[in-house]
Amino acid sequence: MSRINLRRLRQDRHIRGLTREHRVSPEQFIQPLFVVEGLAGREEVPGLTGVYRDTPDSLLYQIESDLKAGVEKFLLFGVPMGKATHAIDWSFDAGQIARIKQRFGSDIWLSVDVCLCSSTPHGHCGVLNPEGDHLDNRASVRELAAAAAAYAQAGADCVAPSDMMDGRIGAIRDALEQAGCDRTLLMSYAAKFHSTFYGPFRVAADSAPKQQSKLTDRSSYQIDPARPGDALLSVERDVAEGADILMVKPGMPYLDILADLSRQFPQPWAVYEVSGEYAAIELLAREGLTNRIAAHREAWTALVRAGASMIISYGARHAREWLAP
Ligand code: PBG
């Protein structure tokens, strides 16, 4: 006869609820949004059920319906029609931010992705050198800081650089101070890996590296999946430069990174459950190979268990429904 009976605490939903060490709550979620210039009508993003490339008008309806579903926090990606290699015009993105904040004010918390990939003809996250074989760090940071200041002045509550250049956190913090935006939060995509899981996003944001330069992928600026040490150094750098919130991206394949870093750094940790992770669950569910809601809950639980206090997920707008007991 065994004295140890671990199944006693698993036997019904009451005791399972009482013994849980981690809980996922709808207030931890941030919903990504895409607003695209020059679209005739909104388009669903291939692979991301219920996620759209919105027009400026349809976006406002989307936010209204999200608010009704209890979603108040967003991460906005602006996709302008005009592309430029440098001296980029951020007025489309900034105009959208101003419009959203005019309409919804402090009912919503609006973070905005800061990057060049949707705004350059080549689709890279920075400014290419004249030879087109690498990114010019200094020129890239100048553009990023200008974007961040424009977004903050337009009313963004948080700016989130996802480009992976060196020194951008410090430069953006300085630019925010100069613009009189000392309360704007800075969320750094500090531990962002060179991942194959960004596919659906690149369609949504029109941001895939195009074949126009010698640089064909992002491996010369995003972190190698086999180098956790690089992620640690990247986080140390961004903390030193004044990041308020740190991020690991993608989520599930990088739980070890999230667990390690969130134990080492007391800053709040975000995790980005990226487009390919979300789409993978949606595909399994569509094929009848998993239970959609249970699979999303399991993935989210893993992210929280690993140390995330906030989750950027394409399923954020379902969190209240999917997490209901
Ligand atoms: C752009 C950016 C990417 C994502 C967020 N910001 C793509 C990339 O780096 O290629 C990915 C998000 C996702 O896949 O959901 N710098």
Coordinates of C-alpha atoms and ligand atoms in Angstrom, one line a residue:
M1 CA 0.0 0.0 0.0
S2 CA 1.4 3.3 -1.0
R3 CA 1.3 6.3 1.4
I4 CA 2.0 8.7 -1.4
N5 CA -1.1 9.2 -3.5
L6 CA -0.5 12.1 -5.8
R7 CA -3.8 11.5 -7.6
R8 CA -5.7 12.6 -4.4
L9 CA -5.0 16.2 -5.4
R10 CA -6.0 15.7 -9.0
Q11 CA -9.4 14.0 -8.5
D12 CA -11.9 16.8 -9.1
R13 CA -12.0 20.3 -10.4
H14 CA -12.4 21.9 -6.9
I15 CA -9.1 20.6 -5.6
R16 CA -7.4 21.1 -9.0
G17 CA -8.4 24.8 -8.9
L18 CA -7.2 25.2 -5.3
T19 CA -3.8 23.7 -5.9
R20 CA -2.8 25.5 -9.1
E21 CA 0.5 27.4 -8.8
H22 CA 0.0 29.5 -11.9
R23 CA -3.1 31.3 -13.2
V24 CA -3.6 33.0 -16.5
S25 CA -5.8 36.0 -16.5
P26 CA -7.3 38.1 -19.4
E27 CA -5.7 41.2 -18.0
Q28 CA -2.3 39.8 -18.9
F29 CA -3.0 40.0 -22.7
I30 CA -2.0 42.4 -25.4
Q31 CA -3.7 42.1 -28.8
P32 CA -1.7 42.9 -32.0
L33 CA -3.4 45.1 -34.6
F34 CA -2.5 45.8 -38.2
V35 CA -3.5 49.0 -39.9
V36 CA -2.7 49.2 -43.6
E37 CA -2.7 52.3 -45.8
G38 CA -4.5 52.2 -49.1
L39 CA -6.6 49.0 -48.5
A40 CA -10.0 48.8 -50.1
G41 CA -11.4 46.7 -47.3
R42 CA -10.1 44.7 -44.4
E43 CA -8.5 41.3 -45.1
E44 CA -8.1 38.3 -42.9
V45 CA -4.5 37.4 -42.4
P46 CA -3.8 33.9 -43.8
G47 CA -3.3 31.4 -41.0
L48 CA -4.4 33.8 -38.2
T49 CA -8.1 33.2 -37.8
G50 CA -9.9 36.3 -36.6
V51 CA -6.9 38.6 -37.2
Y52 CA -7.2 41.3 -39.9
R53 CA -5.2 43.7 -41.9
D54 CA -7.5 46.6 -41.1
T55 CA -8.2 49.9 -42.9
P56 CA -8.1 53.0 -40.7
D57 CA -11.9 52.9 -40.4
S58 CA -12.3 49.1 -39.9
L59 CA -9.6 49.3 -37.2
L60 CA -11.8 51.6 -35.0
Y61 CA -14.6 49.1 -35.3
Q62 CA -12.2 46.3 -34.4
I63 CA -11.1 48.1 -31.3
E64 CA -14.7 48.9 -30.3
S65 CA -15.5 45.2 -30.5
D66 CA -12.4 44.2 -28.6
L67 CA -13.3 46.6 -25.8
K68 CA -16.6 44.8 -25.6
A69 CA -14.8 41.5 -25.3
G70 CA -12.7 42.9 -22.4
V71 CA -9.5 43.6 -24.4
E72 CA -8.0 47.0 -23.5
K73 CA -4.3 46.6 -24.4
F74 CA -3.0 46.6 -27.9
L75 CA 0.2 46.4 -30.0
L76 CA -0.2 48.3 -33.2
F77 CA 1.7 47.7 -36.5
G78 CA 1.4 50.4 -39.1
V79 CA 1.9 49.5 -42.7
P80 CA 2.3 52.6 -44.9
M81 CA 1.8 52.5 -48.6
G82 CA 4.9 54.6 -49.4
K83 CA 8.3 52.9 -48.7
A84 CA 11.7 54.7 -48.3
T85 CA 15.2 53.6 -47.6
H86 CA 15.9 56.5 -45.2
A87 CA 14.4 59.7 -43.9
I88 CA 11.2 57.7 -43.5
D89 CA 7.9 59.5 -43.2
W90 CA 6.1 58.2 -40.1
S91 CA 3.0 60.3 -40.6
F92 CA 0.7 57.4 -41.6
D93 CA 1.5 55.5 -38.4
A94 CA 1.5 58.6 -36.2
G95 CA -1.8 59.7 -37.7
Q96 CA -3.4 56.4 -36.9
I97 CA -2.1 56.5 -33.3
A98 CA -3.6 60.0 -32.9
R99 CA -6.9 58.9 -34.3
I100 CA -7.2 55.9 -32.1
K101 CA -6.2 57.8 -29.0
Q102 CA -8.6 60.6 -29.8
R103 CA -11.4 58.1 -30.1
F104 CA -10.6 55.8 -27.1
G105 CA -8.3 57.9 -24.9
S106 CA -7.3 56.1 -21.7
D107 CA -9.9 53.4 -22.1
I108 CA -7.2 51.6 -24.0
W109 CA -3.4 51.1 -23.6
L110 CA -1.7 51.4 -26.9
S111 CA 1.8 50.1 -27.5
V112 CA 3.3 50.6 -31.0
D113 CA 5.9 48.4 -32.7
V114 CA 8.9 50.5 -33.8
C115 CA 10.7 49.0 -36.8
L116 CA 11.7 49.8 -40.4
C117 CA 10.6 46.5 -42.1
S118 CA 7.1 47.6 -43.1
S119 CA 8.4 51.0 -44.3
T120 CA 11.4 50.1 -46.4
P121 CA 11.3 48.8 -50.0
H122 CA 13.7 46.0 -49.1
G123 CA 11.8 44.8 -46.0
H124 CA 14.8 44.9 -43.6
C125 CA 14.5 46.2 -40.1
G126 CA 17.1 49.0 -40.6
V127 CA 18.9 51.1 -43.1
L128 CA 21.0 49.2 -45.6
N129 CA 24.5 50.3 -46.4
P130 CA 25.1 51.5 -50.0
E131 CA 26.5 48.0 -51.0
G132 CA 23.3 46.4 -49.7
D133 CA 25.1 43.7 -47.7
H134 CA 24.5 44.8 -44.1
L135 CA 22.5 47.2 -41.9
D136 CA 24.0 50.6 -41.0
N137 CA 23.5 50.6 -37.2
R138 CA 23.9 54.4 -36.7
A139 CA 21.6 55.3 -39.6
S140 CA 19.1 52.7 -38.5
V141 CA 19.0 54.0 -34.9
R142 CA 18.4 57.5 -36.1
E143 CA 15.3 56.4 -38.0
L144 CA 14.0 54.3 -35.2
A145 CA 14.4 57.2 -32.7
A146 CA 12.5 59.5 -35.0
A147 CA 9.7 56.9 -35.3
A148 CA 9.5 56.4 -31.6
A149 CA 9.3 60.1 -30.9
A150 CA 6.6 60.6 -33.5
Y151 CA 4.6 57.8 -32.1
A152 CA 4.9 59.0 -28.5
Q153 CA 3.9 62.5 -29.5
A154 CA 0.9 61.1 -31.3
G155 CA -0.2 59.5 -28.0
A156 CA 1.3 56.0 -27.8
D157 CA 1.4 54.7 -24.3
C158 CA 4.4 52.5 -25.0
V159 CA 6.9 52.2 -27.9
A160 CA 8.3 48.7 -28.7
P161 CA 11.4 48.5 -30.9
S162 CA 11.6 45.1 -32.6
D163 CA 14.6 45.9 -35.0
M164 CA 17.5 44.5 -32.9
M165 CA 20.0 47.3 -33.6
D166 CA 22.5 48.2 -30.9
G167 CA 22.0 51.3 -28.8
R168 CA 18.4 51.9 -29.9
I169 CA 16.9 51.8 -26.4
G170 CA 19.2 54.5 -25.2
A171 CA 18.7 56.6 -28.3
I172 CA 14.9 56.2 -28.2
R173 CA 14.8 57.1 -24.5
D174 CA 16.8 60.3 -25.3
A175 CA 14.5 61.1 -28.1
L176 CA 11.4 60.6 -25.9
E177 CA 12.8 62.9 -23.3
Q178 CA 13.6 65.5 -25.9
A179 CA 10.1 65.2 -27.3
G180 CA 8.7 65.8 -23.8
C181 CA 7.4 62.2 -23.5
D182 CA 9.1 61.1 -20.3
R183 CA 6.0 59.0 -19.3
T184 CA 6.0 56.9 -22.4
L185 CA 7.0 53.3 -21.7
L186 CA 9.7 51.5 -23.6
M187 CA 9.2 47.8 -24.2
S188 CA 12.3 46.2 -25.7
Y189 CA 12.2 43.1 -27.9
A190 CA 15.4 42.4 -26.1
A191 CA 15.6 38.6 -26.6
K192 CA 14.2 38.3 -30.1
F193 CA 15.5 35.3 -32.0
H194 CA 16.0 34.7 -35.7
S195 CA 13.0 32.4 -36.0
T196 CA 11.1 30.5 -38.7
F197 CA 7.8 31.2 -36.8
Y198 CA 7.3 34.7 -38.2
G199 CA 5.7 33.7 -41.5
P200 CA 2.1 34.8 -41.2
F201 CA 3.2 38.1 -39.6
R202 CA 5.3 39.0 -42.6
V203 CA 2.4 38.7 -44.9
A204 CA 0.3 40.8 -42.5
A205 CA 2.9 43.5 -42.2
D206 CA 4.3 43.4 -45.7
S207 CA 7.7 43.0 -44.1
A208 CA 9.4 40.0 -45.5
P209 CA 13.0 40.7 -46.7
K210 CA 12.7 41.2 -50.5
Q211 CA 15.2 39.9 -52.9
Q212 CA 16.5 43.4 -53.8
S213 CA 19.6 43.3 -51.6
K214 CA 22.4 40.9 -50.9
L215 CA 21.0 40.5 -47.4
T216 CA 18.4 37.8 -47.8
D217 CA 17.4 37.1 -44.2
R218 CA 17.6 38.6 -40.7
S219 CA 20.3 36.4 -39.3
S220 CA 22.8 39.2 -39.2
Y221 CA 20.8 41.1 -36.7
Q222 CA 18.4 38.8 -34.9
I223 CA 19.7 36.4 -32.2
D224 CA 20.8 32.9 -33.2
P225 CA 18.5 30.2 -31.6
A226 CA 21.6 28.4 -30.4
R227 CA 23.1 31.4 -28.5
P228 CA 21.3 32.0 -25.2
G229 CA 24.4 34.0 -24.1
D230 CA 23.6 36.6 -26.8
A231 CA 20.1 37.0 -25.5
L232 CA 21.5 37.6 -22.0
L233 CA 23.9 40.2 -23.3
S234 CA 21.2 41.8 -25.3
V235 CA 18.9 42.1 -22.2
E236 CA 21.8 43.5 -20.0
R237 CA 22.4 46.1 -22.7
D238 CA 18.7 47.1 -22.9
V239 CA 18.4 47.3 -19.1
A240 CA 21.4 49.5 -18.9
E241 CA 19.9 51.8 -21.6
G242 CA 16.6 52.2 -19.8
A243 CA 14.1 49.6 -21.1
D244 CA 11.0 49.5 -18.8
I245 CA 9.7 46.1 -20.1
L246 CA 11.6 43.3 -21.6
M247 CA 10.5 40.7 -24.0
V248 CA 11.3 37.2 -25.2
K249 CA 10.1 36.3 -28.7
P250 CA 9.0 33.7 -29.9
G251 CA 7.4 32.1 -26.8
M252 CA 7.0 28.3 -26.7
P253 CA 10.3 27.3 -28.4
Y254 CA 12.1 29.7 -26.0
L255 CA 10.6 28.9 -22.6
D256 CA 14.1 28.1 -21.3
I257 CA 15.2 31.6 -22.2
L258 CA 12.2 33.2 -20.6
A259 CA 12.5 31.1 -17.4
D260 CA 16.3 32.0 -17.1
L261 CA 16.0 35.6 -17.9
S262 CA 12.9 36.4 -15.9
R263 CA 14.6 34.9 -12.8
Q264 CA 17.7 37.0 -13.3
F265 CA 16.0 40.3 -14.1
P266 CA 13.3 41.8 -11.9
Q267 CA 11.9 43.9 -14.7
P268 CA 8.5 43.0 -16.0
W269 CA 8.6 40.3 -18.7
A270 CA 6.5 40.2 -21.9
V271 CA 6.4 37.2 -24.2
Y272 CA 5.4 37.3 -27.8
E273 CA 3.4 34.2 -28.9
V274 CA 4.3 34.9 -32.5
S275 CA 2.2 34.4 -35.6
G276 CA 3.6 30.9 -36.5
E277 CA 2.9 29.6 -33.0
Y278 CA -0.6 30.8 -32.9
A279 CA -1.2 29.6 -36.5
A280 CA 0.2 26.1 -35.6
I281 CA -2.5 25.6 -33.0
E282 CA -5.2 26.9 -35.3
L283 CA -4.1 24.5 -38.0
L284 CA -4.0 21.5 -35.7
A285 CA -7.5 22.4 -34.5
R286 CA -8.8 22.9 -38.0
E287 CA -7.6 19.4 -38.9
G288 CA -9.4 18.0 -35.9
L289 CA -6.1 17.1 -34.3
T290 CA -6.4 19.1 -31.1
N291 CA -9.0 20.9 -29.0
R292 CA -8.6 24.6 -30.0
I293 CA -9.4 26.3 -26.7
A294 CA -7.6 23.7 -24.5
A295 CA -4.5 24.0 -26.7
H296 CA -4.3 27.8 -26.5
R297 CA -4.8 27.6 -22.7
E298 CA -2.0 25.1 -22.4
A299 CA 0.3 27.3 -24.4
W300 CA -0.5 30.4 -22.4
T301 CA -0.1 28.5 -19.1
A302 CA 3.4 27.5 -20.2
L303 CA 4.3 31.1 -21.0
V304 CA 3.1 32.3 -17.6
R305 CA 4.8 29.4 -15.8
A306 CA 8.1 30.3 -17.5
G307 CA 7.9 33.8 -16.0
A308 CA 5.9 36.1 -18.4
S309 CA 3.6 38.6 -16.7
M310 CA 2.2 39.8 -20.1
I311 CA 1.4 37.9 -23.3
I312 CA 1.2 39.3 -26.7
S313 CA -1.0 36.9 -28.5
Y314 CA -3.2 36.9 -31.7
G315 CA -5.8 35.2 -29.5
A316 CA -5.9 37.9 -26.9
R317 CA -9.4 38.9 -28.0
H318 CA -10.6 35.4 -27.1
A319 CA -8.8 35.3 -23.7
R320 CA -11.9 36.1 -21.6
E321 CA -13.9 33.4 -23.3
W322 CA -11.2 30.8 -23.5
L323 CA -9.9 31.2 -20.0
A324 CA -13.4 31.1 -18.4
P325 CA -13.5 28.3 -15.8
Ligands
PBG1 C1 9.3 43.2 -37.3 C2 8.6 42.2 -36.4 C3 8.4 40.9 -36.7 C4 7.5 40.4 -35.7 C5 7.2 41.5 -34.9 N1 7.9 42.6 -35.3 C6 8.9 40.0 -37.7 C7 10.3 39.8 -38.0 O1 11.2 40.1 -37.2 O2 10.5 39.3 -39.1 C8 7.0 39.0 -35.7 C9 5.7 38.8 -35.0 C10 5.0 37.6 -35.4 O3 5.5 36.7 -36.1 O4 3.9 37.5 -34.9 N2 10.6 43.5 -36.9

